[in-house]
Short mmCIF file of N, CA and C in Angstrom, two decimals:
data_model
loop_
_atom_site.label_atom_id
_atom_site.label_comp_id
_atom_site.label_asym_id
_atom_site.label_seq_id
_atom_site.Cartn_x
_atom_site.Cartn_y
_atom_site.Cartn_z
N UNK A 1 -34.36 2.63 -54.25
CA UNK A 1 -34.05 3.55 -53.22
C UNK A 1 -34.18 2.95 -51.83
N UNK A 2 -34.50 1.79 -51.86
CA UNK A 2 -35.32 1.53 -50.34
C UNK A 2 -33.79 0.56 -50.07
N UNK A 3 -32.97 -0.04 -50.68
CA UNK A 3 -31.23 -0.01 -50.22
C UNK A 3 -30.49 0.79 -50.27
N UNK A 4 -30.65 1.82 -50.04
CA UNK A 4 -29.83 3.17 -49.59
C UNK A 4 -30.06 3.22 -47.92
N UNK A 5 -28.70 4.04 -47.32
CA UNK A 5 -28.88 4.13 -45.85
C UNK A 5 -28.91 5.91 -45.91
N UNK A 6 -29.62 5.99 -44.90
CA UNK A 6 -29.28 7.60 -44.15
C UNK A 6 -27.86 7.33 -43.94
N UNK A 7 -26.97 7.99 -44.26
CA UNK A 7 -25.51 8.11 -43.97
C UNK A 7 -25.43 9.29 -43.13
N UNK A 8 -26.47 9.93 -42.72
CA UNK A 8 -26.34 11.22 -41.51
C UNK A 8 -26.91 10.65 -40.22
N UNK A 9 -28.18 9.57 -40.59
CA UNK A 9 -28.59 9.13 -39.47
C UNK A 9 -27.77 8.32 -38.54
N UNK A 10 -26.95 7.11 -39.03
CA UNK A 10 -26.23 6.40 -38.79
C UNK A 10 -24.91 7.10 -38.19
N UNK A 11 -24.19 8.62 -39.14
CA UNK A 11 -23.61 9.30 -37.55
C UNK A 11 -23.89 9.60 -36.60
N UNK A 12 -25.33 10.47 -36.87
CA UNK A 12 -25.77 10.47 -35.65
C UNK A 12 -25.73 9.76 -34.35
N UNK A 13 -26.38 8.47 -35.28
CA UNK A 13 -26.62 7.28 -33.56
C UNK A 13 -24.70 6.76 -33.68
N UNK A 14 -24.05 6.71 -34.12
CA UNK A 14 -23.28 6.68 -33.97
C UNK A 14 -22.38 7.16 -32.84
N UNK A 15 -22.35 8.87 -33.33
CA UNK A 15 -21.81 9.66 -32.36
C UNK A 15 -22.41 9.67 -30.72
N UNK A 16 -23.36 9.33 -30.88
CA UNK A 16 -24.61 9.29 -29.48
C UNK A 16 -23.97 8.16 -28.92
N UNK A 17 -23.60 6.89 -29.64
CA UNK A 17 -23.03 5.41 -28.99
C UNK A 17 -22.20 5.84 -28.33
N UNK A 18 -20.91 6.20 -29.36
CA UNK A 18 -19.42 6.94 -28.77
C UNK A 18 -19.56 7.99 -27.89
N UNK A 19 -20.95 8.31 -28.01
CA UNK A 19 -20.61 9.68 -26.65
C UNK A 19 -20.83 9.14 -24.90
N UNK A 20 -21.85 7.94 -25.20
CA UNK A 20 -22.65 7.14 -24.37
C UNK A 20 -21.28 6.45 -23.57
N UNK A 21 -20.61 5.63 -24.43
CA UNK A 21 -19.22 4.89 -23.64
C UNK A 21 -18.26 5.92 -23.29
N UNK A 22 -17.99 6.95 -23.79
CA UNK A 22 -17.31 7.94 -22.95
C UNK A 22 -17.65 8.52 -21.45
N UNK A 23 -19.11 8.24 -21.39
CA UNK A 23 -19.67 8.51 -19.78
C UNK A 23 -18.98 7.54 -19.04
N UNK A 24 -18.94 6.52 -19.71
CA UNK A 24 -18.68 4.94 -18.67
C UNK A 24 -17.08 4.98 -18.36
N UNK A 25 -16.60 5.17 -16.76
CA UNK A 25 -14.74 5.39 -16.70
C UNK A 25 -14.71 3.89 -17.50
N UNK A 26 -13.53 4.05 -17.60
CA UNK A 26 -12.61 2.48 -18.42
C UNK A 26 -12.50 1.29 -17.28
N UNK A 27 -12.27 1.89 -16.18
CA UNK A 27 -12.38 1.03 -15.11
C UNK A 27 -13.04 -0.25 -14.96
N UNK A 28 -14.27 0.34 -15.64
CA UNK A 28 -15.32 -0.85 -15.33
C UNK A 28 -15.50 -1.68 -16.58
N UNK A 29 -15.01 -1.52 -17.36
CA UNK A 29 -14.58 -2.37 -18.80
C UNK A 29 -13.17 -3.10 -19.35
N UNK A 30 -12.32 -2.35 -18.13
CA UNK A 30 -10.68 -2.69 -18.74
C UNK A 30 -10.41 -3.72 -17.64
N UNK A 31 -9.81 -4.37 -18.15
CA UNK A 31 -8.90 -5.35 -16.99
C UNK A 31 -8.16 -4.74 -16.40
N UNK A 32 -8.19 -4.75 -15.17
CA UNK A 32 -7.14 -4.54 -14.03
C UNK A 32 -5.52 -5.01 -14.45
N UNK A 33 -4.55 -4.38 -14.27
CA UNK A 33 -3.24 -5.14 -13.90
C UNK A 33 -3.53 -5.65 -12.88
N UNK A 34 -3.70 -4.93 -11.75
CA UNK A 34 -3.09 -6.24 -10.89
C UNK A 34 -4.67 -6.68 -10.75
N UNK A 35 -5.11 -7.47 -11.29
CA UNK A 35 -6.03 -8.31 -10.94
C UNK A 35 -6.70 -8.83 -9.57
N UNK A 36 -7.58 -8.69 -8.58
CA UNK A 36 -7.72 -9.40 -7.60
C UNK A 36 -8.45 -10.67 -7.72
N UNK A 37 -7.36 -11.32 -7.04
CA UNK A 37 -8.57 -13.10 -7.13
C UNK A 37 -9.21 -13.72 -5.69
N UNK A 38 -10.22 -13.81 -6.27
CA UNK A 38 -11.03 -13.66 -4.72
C UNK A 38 -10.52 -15.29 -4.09
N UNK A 39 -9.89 -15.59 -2.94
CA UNK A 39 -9.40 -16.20 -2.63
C UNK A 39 -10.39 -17.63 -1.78
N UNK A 40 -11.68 -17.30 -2.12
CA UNK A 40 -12.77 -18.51 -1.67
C UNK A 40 -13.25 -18.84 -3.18
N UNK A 41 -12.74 -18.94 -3.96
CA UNK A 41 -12.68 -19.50 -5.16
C UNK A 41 -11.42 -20.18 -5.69
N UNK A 42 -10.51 -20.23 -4.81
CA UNK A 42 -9.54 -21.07 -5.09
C UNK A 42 -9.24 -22.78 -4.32
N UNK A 43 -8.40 -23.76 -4.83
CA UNK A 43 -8.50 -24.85 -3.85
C UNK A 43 -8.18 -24.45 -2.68
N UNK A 44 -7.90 -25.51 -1.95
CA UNK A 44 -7.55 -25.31 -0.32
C UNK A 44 -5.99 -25.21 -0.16
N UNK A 45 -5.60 -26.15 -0.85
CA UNK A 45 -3.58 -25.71 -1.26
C UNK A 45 -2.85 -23.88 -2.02
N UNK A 46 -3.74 -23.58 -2.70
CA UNK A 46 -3.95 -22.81 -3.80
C UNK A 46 -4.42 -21.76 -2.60
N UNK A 47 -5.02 -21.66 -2.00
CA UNK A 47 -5.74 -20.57 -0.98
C UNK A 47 -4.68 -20.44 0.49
N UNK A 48 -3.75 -21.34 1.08
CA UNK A 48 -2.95 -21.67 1.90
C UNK A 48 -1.92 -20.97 1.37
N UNK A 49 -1.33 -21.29 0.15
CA UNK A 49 0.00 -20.44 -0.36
C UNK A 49 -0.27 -18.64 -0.87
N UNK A 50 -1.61 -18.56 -0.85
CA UNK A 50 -1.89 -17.57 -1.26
C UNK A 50 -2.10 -16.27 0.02
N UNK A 51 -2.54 -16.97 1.29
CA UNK A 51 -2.44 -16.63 2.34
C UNK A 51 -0.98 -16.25 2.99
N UNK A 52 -0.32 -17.13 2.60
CA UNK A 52 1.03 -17.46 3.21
C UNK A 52 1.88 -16.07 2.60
N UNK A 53 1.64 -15.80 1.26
CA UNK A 53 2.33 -15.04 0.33
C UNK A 53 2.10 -13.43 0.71
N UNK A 54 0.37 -13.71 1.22
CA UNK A 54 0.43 -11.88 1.34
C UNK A 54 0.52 -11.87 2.91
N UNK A 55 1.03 -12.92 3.64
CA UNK A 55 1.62 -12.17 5.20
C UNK A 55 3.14 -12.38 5.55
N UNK A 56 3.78 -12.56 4.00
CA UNK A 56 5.07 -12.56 4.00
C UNK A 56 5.15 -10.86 3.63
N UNK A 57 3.93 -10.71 2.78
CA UNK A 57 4.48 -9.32 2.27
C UNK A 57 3.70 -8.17 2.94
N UNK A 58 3.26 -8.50 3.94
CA UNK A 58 2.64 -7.70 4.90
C UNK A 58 3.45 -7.65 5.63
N UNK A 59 4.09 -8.56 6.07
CA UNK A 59 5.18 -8.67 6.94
C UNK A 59 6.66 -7.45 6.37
N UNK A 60 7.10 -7.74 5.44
CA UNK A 60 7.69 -7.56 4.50
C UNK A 60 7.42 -5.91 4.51
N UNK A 61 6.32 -5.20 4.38
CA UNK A 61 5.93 -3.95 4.04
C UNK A 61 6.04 -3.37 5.37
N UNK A 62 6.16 -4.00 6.47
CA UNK A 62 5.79 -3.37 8.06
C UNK A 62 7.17 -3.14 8.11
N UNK A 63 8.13 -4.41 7.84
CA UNK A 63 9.30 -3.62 8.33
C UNK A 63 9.99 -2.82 7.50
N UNK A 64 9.81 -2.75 6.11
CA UNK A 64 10.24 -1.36 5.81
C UNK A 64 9.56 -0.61 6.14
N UNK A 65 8.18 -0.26 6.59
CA UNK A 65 8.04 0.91 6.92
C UNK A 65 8.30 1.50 8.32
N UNK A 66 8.97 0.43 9.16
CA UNK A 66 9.56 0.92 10.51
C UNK A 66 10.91 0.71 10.36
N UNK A 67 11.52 0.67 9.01
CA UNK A 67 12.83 0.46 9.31
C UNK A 67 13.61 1.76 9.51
N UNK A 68 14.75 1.92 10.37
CA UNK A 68 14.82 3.15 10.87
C UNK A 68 16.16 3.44 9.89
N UNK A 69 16.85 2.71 9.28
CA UNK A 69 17.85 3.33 7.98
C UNK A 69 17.22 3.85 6.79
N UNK A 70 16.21 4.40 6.69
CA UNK A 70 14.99 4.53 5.42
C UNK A 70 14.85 3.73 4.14
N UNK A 71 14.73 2.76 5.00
CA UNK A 71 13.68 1.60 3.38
C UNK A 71 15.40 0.34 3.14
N UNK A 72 16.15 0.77 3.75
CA UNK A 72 17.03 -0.33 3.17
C UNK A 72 16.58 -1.78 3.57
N UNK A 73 16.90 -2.37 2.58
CA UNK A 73 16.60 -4.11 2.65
C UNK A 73 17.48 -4.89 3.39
N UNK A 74 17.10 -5.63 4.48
CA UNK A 74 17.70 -6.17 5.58
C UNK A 74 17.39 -7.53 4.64
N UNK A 75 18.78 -8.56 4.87
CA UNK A 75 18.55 -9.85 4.50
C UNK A 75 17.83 -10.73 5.50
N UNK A 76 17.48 -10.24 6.84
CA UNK A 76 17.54 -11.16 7.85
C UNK A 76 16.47 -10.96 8.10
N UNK A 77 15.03 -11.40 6.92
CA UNK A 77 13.53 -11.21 7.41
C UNK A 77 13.21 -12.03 8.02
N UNK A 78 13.54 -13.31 7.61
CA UNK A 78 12.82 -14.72 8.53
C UNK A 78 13.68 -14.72 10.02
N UNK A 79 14.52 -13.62 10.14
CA UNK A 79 14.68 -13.81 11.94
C UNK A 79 14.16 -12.94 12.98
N UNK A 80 13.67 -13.15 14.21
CA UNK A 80 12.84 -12.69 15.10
C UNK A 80 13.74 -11.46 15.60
N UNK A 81 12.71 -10.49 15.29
CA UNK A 81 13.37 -9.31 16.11
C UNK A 81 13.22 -9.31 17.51
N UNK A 82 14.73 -9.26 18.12
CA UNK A 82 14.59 -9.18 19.38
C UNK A 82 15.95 -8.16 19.61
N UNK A 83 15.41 -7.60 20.68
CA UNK A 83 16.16 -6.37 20.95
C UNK A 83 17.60 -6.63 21.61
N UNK A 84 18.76 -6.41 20.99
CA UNK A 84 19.86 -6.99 21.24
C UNK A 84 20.92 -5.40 20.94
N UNK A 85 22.39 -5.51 21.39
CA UNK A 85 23.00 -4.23 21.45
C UNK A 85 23.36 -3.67 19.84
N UNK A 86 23.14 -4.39 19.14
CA UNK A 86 22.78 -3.46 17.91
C UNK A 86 21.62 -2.98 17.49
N UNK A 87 20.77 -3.16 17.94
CA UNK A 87 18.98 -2.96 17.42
C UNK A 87 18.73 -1.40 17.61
N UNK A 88 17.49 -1.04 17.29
CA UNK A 88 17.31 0.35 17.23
C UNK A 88 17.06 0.76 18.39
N UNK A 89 16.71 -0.47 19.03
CA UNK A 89 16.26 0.34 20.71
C UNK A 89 17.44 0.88 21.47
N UNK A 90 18.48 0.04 21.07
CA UNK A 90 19.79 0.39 21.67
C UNK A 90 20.11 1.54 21.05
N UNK A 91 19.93 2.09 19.62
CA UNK A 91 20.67 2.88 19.60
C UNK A 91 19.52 4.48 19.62
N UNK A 92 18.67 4.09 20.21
CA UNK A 92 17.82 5.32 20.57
C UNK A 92 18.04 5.60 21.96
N UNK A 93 18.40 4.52 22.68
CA UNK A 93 18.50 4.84 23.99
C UNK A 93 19.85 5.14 24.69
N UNK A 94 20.85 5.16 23.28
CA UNK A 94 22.56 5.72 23.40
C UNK A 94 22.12 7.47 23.19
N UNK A 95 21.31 7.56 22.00
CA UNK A 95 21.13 9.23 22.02
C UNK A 95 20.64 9.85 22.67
N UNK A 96 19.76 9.09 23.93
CA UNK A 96 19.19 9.81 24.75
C UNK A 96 20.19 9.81 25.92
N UNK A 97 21.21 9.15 25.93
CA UNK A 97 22.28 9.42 27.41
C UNK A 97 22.27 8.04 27.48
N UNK A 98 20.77 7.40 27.39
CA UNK A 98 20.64 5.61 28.03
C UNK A 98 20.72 6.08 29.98
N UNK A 99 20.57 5.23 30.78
CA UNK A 99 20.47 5.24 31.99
C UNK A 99 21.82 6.34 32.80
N UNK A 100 22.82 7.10 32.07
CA UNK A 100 23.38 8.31 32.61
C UNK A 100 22.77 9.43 32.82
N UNK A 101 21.42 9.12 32.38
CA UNK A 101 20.87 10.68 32.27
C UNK A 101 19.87 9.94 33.49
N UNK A 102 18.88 10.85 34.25
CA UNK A 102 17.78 11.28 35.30
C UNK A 102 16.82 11.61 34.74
N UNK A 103 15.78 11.69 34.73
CA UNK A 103 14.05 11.47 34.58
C UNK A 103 14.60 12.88 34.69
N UNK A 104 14.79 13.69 35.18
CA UNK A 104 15.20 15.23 35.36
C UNK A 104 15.56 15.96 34.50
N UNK A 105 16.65 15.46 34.23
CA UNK A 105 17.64 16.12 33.36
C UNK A 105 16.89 15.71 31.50
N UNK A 106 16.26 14.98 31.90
CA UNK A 106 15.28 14.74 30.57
C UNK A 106 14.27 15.16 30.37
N UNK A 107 14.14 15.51 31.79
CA UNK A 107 12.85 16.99 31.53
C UNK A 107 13.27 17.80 30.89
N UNK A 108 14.02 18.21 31.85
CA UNK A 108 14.99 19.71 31.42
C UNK A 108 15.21 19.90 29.92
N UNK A 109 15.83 18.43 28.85
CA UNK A 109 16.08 18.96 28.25
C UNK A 109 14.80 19.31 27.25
N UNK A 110 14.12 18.28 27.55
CA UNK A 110 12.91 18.78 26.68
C UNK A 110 11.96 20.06 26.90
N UNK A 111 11.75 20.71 28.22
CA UNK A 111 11.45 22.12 28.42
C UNK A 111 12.35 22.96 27.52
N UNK A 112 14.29 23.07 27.55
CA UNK A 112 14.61 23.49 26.69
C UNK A 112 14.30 23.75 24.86
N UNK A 113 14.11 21.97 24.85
CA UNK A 113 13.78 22.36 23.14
C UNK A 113 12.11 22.72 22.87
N UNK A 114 11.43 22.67 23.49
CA UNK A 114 10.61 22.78 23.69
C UNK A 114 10.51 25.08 23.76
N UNK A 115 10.89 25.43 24.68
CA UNK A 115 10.84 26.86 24.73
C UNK A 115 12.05 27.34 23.82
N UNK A 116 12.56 26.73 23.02
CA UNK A 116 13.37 27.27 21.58
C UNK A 116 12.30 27.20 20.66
N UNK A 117 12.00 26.12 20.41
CA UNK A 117 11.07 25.79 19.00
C UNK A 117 9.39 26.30 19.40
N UNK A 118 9.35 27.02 20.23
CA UNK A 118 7.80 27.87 20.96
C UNK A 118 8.04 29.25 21.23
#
């Protein structure tokens, strides 16, 4: 008799194990997709391209999120924005009149939309 198991005890602590790792989120046991690699553990070449990569895509993420056609992909990332008669400045400052209109009359119109939408 003394090689026989409790087969109730052994669920028991069983179920208690499995209840125990259910407290714990997965988080802290599962691998990440996207993995972070801490970047002072890499060589000095290896840490340079790695640098290089996330301020392309920092870069990359800024101007879609100021891009004023919503999110479309411009081929022309590696060139310097500079404000020229197609750029957005130009064409914000065509809808506002651009220099035909008066500091005045741009009051005006904004008191107007202003006491519509108030």
């Amino acid at each position: 008799m003394t090689g026989l198991v409790d087969t109730d005890a052994m669920l028991a602590h069983s179920r208690f194990f499995d209840h125990l790792v259910d407290l714990i989120p997965a988080k802290y046991y599962r691998a990440d997709e996207h993995e972070h690699v801490e970047l002072r553990f890499l060589p000095q070449q290896a840490k340079a391209a790695a640098k290089q990569d996330f301020k392309k895509q920092a870069k990359a993420n800024k101007r879609r999120k100021l891009d004023p056609n919503g999110g479309e992909h411009n081929s022309s990332e590696d060139e310097e924005a500079q404000p020229g008669p197609g750029s957005a400045h130009a064409a914000a400052t065509a809808n506002l009149g651009g220099s035909n209109c008066s500091r005045e009359e741009l009051q005006a119109r904004l008191h107007k939309k202003i006491e519509v939408s108030g």
